[in-house]
mmCIF file with all atom_site columns, C-alpha atoms in Angstrom:
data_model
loop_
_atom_site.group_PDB
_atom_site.id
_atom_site.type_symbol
_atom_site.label_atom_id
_atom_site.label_alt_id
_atom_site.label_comp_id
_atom_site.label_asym_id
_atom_site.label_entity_id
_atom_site.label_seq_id
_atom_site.pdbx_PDB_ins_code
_atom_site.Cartn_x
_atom_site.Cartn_y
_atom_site.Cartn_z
_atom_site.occupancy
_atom_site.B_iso_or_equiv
_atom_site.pdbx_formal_charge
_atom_site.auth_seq_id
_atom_site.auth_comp_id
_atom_site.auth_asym_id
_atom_site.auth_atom_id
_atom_site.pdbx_PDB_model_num
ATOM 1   C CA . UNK W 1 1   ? 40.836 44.340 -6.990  1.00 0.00 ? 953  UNK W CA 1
ATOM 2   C CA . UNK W 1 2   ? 38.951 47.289 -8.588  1.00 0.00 ? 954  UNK W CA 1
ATOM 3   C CA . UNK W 1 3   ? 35.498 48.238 -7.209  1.00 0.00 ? 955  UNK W CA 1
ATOM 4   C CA . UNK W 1 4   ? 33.003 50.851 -8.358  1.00 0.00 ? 956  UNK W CA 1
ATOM 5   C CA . UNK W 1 5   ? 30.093 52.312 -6.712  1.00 0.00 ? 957  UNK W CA 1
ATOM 6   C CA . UNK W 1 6   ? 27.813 54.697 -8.026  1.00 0.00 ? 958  UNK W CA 1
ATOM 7   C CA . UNK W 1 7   ? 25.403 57.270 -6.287  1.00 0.00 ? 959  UNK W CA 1
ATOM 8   C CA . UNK W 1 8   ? 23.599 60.154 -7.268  1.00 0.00 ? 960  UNK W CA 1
ATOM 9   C CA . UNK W 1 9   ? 20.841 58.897 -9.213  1.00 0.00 ? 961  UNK W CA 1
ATOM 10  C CA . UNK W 1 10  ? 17.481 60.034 -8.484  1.00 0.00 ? 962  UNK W CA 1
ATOM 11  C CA . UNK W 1 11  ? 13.787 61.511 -9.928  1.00 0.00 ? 963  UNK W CA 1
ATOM 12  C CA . UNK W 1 12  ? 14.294 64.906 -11.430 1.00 0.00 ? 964  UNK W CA 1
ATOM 13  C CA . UNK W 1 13  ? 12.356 66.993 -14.031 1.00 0.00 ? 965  UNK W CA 1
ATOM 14  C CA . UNK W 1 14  ? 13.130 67.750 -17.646 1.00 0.00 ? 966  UNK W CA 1
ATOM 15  C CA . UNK W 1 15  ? 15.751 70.728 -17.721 1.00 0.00 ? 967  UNK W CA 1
ATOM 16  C CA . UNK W 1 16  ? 16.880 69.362 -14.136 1.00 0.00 ? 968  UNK W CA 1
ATOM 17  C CA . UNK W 1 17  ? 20.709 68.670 -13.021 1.00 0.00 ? 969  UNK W CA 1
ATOM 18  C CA . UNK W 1 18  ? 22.267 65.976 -11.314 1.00 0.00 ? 970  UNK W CA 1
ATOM 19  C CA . UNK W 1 19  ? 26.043 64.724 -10.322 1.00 0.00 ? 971  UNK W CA 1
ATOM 20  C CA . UNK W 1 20  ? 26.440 60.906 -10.797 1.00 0.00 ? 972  UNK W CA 1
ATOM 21  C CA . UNK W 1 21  ? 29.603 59.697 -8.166  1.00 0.00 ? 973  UNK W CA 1
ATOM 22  C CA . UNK W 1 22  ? 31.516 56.262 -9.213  1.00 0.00 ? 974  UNK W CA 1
ATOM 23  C CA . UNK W 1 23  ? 33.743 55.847 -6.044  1.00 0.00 ? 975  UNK W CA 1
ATOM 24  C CA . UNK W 1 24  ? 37.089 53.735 -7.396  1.00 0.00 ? 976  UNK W CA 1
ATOM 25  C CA . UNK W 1 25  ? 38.675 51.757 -5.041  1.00 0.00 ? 977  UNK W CA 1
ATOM 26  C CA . UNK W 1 26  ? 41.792 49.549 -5.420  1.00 0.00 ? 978  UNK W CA 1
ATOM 27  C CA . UNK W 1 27  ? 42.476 51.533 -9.064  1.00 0.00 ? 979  UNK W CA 1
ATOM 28  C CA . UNK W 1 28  ? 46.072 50.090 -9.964  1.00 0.00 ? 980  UNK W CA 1
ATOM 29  C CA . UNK W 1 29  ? 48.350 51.288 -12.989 1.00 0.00 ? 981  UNK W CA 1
ATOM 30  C CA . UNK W 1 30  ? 46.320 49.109 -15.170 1.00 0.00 ? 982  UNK W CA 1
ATOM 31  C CA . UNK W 1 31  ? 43.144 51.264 -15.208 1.00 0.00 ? 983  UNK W CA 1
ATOM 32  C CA . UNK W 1 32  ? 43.885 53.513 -17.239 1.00 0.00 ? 984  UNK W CA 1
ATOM 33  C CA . UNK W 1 33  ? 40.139 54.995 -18.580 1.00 0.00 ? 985  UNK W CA 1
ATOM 34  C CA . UNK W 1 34  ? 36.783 54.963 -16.629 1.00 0.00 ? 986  UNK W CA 1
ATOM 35  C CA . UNK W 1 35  ? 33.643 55.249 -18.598 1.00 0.00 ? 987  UNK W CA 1
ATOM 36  C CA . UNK W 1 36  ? 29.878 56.288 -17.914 1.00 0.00 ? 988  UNK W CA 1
ATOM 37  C CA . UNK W 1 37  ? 27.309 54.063 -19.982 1.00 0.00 ? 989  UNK W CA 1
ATOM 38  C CA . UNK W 1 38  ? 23.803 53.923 -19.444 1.00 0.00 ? 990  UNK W CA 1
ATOM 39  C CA . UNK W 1 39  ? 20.768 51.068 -20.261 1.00 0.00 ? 991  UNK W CA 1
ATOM 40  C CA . UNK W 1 40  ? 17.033 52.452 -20.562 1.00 0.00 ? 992  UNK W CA 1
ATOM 41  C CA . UNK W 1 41  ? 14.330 49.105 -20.713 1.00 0.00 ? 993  UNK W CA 1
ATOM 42  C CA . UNK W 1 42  ? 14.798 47.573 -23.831 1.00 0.00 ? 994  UNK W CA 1
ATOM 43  C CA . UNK W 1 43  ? 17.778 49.076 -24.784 1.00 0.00 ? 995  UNK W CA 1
ATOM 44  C CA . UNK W 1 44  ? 21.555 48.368 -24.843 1.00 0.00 ? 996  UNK W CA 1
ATOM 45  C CA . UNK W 1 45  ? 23.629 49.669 -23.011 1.00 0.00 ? 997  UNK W CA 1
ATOM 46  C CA . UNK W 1 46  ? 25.743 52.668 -24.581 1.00 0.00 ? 998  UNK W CA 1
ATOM 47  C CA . UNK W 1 47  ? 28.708 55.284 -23.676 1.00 0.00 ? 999  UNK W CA 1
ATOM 48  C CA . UNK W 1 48  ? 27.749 58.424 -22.242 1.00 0.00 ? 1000 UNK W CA 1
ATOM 49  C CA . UNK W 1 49  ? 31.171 59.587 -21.334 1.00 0.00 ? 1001 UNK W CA 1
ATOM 50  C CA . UNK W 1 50  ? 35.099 58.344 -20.716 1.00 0.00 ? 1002 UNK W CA 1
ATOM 51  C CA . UNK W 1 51  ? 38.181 59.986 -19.006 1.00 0.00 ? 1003 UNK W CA 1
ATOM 52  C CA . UNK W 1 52  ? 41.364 59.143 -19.045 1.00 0.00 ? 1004 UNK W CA 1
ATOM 53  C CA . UNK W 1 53  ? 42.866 58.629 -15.364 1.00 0.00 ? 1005 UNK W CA 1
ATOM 54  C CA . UNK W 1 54  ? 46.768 60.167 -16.848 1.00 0.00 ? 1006 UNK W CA 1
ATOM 55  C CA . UNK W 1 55  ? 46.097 63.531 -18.842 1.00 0.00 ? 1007 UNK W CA 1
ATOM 56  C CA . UNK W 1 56  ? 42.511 63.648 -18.452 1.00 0.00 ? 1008 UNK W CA 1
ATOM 57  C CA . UNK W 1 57  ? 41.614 63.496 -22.182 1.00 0.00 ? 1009 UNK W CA 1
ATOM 58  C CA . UNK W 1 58  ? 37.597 63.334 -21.949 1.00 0.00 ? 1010 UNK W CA 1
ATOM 59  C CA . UNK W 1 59  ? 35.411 61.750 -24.760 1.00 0.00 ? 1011 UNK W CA 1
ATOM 60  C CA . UNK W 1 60  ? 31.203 61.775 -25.094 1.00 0.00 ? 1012 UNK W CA 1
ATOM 61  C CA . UNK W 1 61  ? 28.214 60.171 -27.030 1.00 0.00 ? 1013 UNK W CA 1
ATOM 62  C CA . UNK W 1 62  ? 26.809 63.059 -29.500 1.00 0.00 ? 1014 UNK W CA 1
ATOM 63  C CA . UNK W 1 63  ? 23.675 62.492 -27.599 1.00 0.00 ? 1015 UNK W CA 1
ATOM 64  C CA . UNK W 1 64  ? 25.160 64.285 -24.477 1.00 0.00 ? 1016 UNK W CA 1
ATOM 65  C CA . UNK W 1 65  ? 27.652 67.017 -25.500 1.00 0.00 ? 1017 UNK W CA 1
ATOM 66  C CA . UNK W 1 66  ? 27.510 70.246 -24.111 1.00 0.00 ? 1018 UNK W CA 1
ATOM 67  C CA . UNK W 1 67  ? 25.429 68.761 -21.145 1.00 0.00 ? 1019 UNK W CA 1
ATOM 68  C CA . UNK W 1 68  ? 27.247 66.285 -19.425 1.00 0.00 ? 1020 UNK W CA 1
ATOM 69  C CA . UNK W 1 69  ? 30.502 66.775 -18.733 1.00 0.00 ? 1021 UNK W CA 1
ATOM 70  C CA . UNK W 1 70  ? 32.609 64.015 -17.008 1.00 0.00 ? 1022 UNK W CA 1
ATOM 71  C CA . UNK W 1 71  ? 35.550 64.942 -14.415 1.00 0.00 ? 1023 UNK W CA 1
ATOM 72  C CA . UNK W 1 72  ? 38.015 62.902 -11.354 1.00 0.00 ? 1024 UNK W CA 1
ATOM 73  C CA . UNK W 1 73  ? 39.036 63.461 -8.546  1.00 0.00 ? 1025 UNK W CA 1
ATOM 74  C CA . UNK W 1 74  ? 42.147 61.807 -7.707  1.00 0.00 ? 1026 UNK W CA 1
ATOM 75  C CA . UNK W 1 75  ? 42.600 62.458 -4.331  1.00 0.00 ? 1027 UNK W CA 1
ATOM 76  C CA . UNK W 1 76  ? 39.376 60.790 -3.371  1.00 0.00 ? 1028 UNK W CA 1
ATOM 77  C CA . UNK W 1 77  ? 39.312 58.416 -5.917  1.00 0.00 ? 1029 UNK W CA 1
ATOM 78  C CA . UNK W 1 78  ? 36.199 59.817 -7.361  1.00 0.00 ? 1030 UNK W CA 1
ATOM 79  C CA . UNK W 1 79  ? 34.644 60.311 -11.116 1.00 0.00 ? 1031 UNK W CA 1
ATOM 80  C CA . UNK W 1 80  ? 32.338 62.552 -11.814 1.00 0.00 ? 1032 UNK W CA 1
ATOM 81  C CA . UNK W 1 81  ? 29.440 62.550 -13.909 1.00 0.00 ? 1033 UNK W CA 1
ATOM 82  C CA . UNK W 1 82  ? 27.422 66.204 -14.279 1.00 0.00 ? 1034 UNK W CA 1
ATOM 83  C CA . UNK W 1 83  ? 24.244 65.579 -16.312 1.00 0.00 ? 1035 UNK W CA 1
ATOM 84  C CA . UNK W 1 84  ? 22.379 69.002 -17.045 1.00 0.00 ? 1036 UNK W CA 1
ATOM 85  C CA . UNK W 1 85  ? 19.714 69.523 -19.237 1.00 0.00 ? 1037 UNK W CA 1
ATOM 86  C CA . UNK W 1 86  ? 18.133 66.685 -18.568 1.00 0.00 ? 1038 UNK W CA 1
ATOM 87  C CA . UNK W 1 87  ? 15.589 65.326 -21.139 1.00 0.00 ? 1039 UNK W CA 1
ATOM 88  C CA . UNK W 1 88  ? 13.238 62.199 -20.929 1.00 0.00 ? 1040 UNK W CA 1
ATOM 89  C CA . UNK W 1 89  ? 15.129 60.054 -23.188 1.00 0.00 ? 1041 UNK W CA 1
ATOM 90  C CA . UNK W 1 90  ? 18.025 60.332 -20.701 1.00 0.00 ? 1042 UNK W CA 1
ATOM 91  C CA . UNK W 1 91  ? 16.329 57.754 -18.324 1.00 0.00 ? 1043 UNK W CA 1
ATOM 92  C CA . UNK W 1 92  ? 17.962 54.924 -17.691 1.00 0.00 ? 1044 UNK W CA 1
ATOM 93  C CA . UNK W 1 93  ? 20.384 52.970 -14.949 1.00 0.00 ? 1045 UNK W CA 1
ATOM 94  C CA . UNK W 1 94  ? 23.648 54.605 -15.339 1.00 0.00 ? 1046 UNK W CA 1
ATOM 95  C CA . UNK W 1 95  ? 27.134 52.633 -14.826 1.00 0.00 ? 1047 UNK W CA 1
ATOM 96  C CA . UNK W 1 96  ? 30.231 53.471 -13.925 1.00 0.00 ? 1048 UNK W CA 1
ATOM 97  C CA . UNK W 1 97  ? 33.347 50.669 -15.467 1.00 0.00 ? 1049 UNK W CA 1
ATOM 98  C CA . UNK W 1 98  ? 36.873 50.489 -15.516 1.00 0.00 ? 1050 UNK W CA 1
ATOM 99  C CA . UNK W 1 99  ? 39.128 49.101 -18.311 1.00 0.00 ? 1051 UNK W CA 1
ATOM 100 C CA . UNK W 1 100 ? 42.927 48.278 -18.360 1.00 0.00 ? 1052 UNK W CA 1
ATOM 101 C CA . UNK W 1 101 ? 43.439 50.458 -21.500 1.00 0.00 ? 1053 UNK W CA 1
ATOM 102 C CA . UNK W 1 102 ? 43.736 53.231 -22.825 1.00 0.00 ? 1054 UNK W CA 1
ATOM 103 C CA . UNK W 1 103 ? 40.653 54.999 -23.805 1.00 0.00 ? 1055 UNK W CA 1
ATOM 104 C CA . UNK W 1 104 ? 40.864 55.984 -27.661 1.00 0.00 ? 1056 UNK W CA 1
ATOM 105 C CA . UNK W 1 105 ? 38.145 58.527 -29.872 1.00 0.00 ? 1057 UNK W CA 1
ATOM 106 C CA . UNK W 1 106 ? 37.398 55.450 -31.445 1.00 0.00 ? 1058 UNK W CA 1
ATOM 107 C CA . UNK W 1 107 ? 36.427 52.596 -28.834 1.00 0.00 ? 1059 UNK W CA 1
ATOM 108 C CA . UNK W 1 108 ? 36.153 54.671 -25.344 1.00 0.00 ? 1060 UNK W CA 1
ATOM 109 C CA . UNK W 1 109 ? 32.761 53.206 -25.820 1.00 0.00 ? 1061 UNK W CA 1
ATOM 110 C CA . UNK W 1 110 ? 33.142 49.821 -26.713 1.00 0.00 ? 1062 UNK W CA 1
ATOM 111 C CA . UNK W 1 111 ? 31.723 47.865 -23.875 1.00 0.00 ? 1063 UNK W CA 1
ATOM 112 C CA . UNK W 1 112 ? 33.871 44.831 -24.349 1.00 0.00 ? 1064 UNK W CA 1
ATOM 113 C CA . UNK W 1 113 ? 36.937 46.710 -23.299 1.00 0.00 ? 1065 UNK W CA 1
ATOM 114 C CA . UNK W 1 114 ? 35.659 47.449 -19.311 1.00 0.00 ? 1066 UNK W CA 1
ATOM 115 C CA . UNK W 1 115 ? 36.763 44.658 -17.354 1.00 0.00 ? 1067 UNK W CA 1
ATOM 116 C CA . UNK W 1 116 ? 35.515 46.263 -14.148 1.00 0.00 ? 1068 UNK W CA 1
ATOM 117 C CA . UNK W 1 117 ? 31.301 47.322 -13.613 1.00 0.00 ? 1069 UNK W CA 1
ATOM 118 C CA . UNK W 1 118 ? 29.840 49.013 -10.674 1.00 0.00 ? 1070 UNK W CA 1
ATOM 119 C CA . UNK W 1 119 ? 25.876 47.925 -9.999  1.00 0.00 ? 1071 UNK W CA 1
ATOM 120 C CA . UNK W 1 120 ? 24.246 51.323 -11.488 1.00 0.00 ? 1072 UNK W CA 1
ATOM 121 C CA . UNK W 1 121 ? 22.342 53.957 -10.530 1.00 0.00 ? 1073 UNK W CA 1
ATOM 122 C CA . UNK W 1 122 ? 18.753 54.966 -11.548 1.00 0.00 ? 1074 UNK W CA 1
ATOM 123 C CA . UNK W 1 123 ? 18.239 58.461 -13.540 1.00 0.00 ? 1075 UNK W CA 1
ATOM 124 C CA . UNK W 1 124 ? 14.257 59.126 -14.060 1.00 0.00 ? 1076 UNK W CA 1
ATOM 125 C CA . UNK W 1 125 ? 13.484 62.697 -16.050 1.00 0.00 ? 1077 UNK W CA 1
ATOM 126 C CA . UNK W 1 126 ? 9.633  63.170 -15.910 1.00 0.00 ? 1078 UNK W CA 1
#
């Protein structure tokens, strides 16, 4: 059984940095892609980021390239979030979530395709 946990979250200031942890236990050979997706108030929830667990392939929301950058670890069964630059409109309860397949240019955001959610954790830029 697949479980995520996210840390990292916290208060930081516009232009500030954080690294966003999703701890993946029990991955099996059908997880193949972990995504980052975030929900401000009032807001769905979108894709920030995606990797692929085999080959690495990375994808990310317009909104975020060149300052996040998403990365694993699979020795400690870790993925990696690295938010810099961090503007206002980036608040919001970040999630980690696992999905069975493969993570394509074209749906690595699709929210109906993670099977697996961790409970979030809070980003405030002030």
């Amino acid at each position: 059984h697949v479980q995520l946990v996210e840390s990292g979250g916290g208060s930081v200031q516009a232009g500030g940095s954080l690294r966003l942890s999703c701890e993946v236990s029990g991955i099996t050979e059908g997880t193949n892609c972990i995504g980052w997706f975030r929900q401000a108030p009032g807001k769905e929830r979108e894709g920030v980021a995606a990797i692929m667990i085999l080959g690495a392939t990375t994808y990310y929301a317009d909104s975020v390239k060149g300052r996040f950058s998403i990365s694993q670890d699979n020795a400690k069964d870790m993925v990696y979030l690295q938010v810099n630059s961090l503007k206002a409109e980036d608040t919001a309860m970040y999630y980690c979530a696992g999905r069975p397949g493969s993570c394509w240019s074209y749906n690595w955001d699709s929210r109906d395709e993670y099977n697996r959610w961790g409970q979030g954790t809070q980003v405030t830029v002030s």
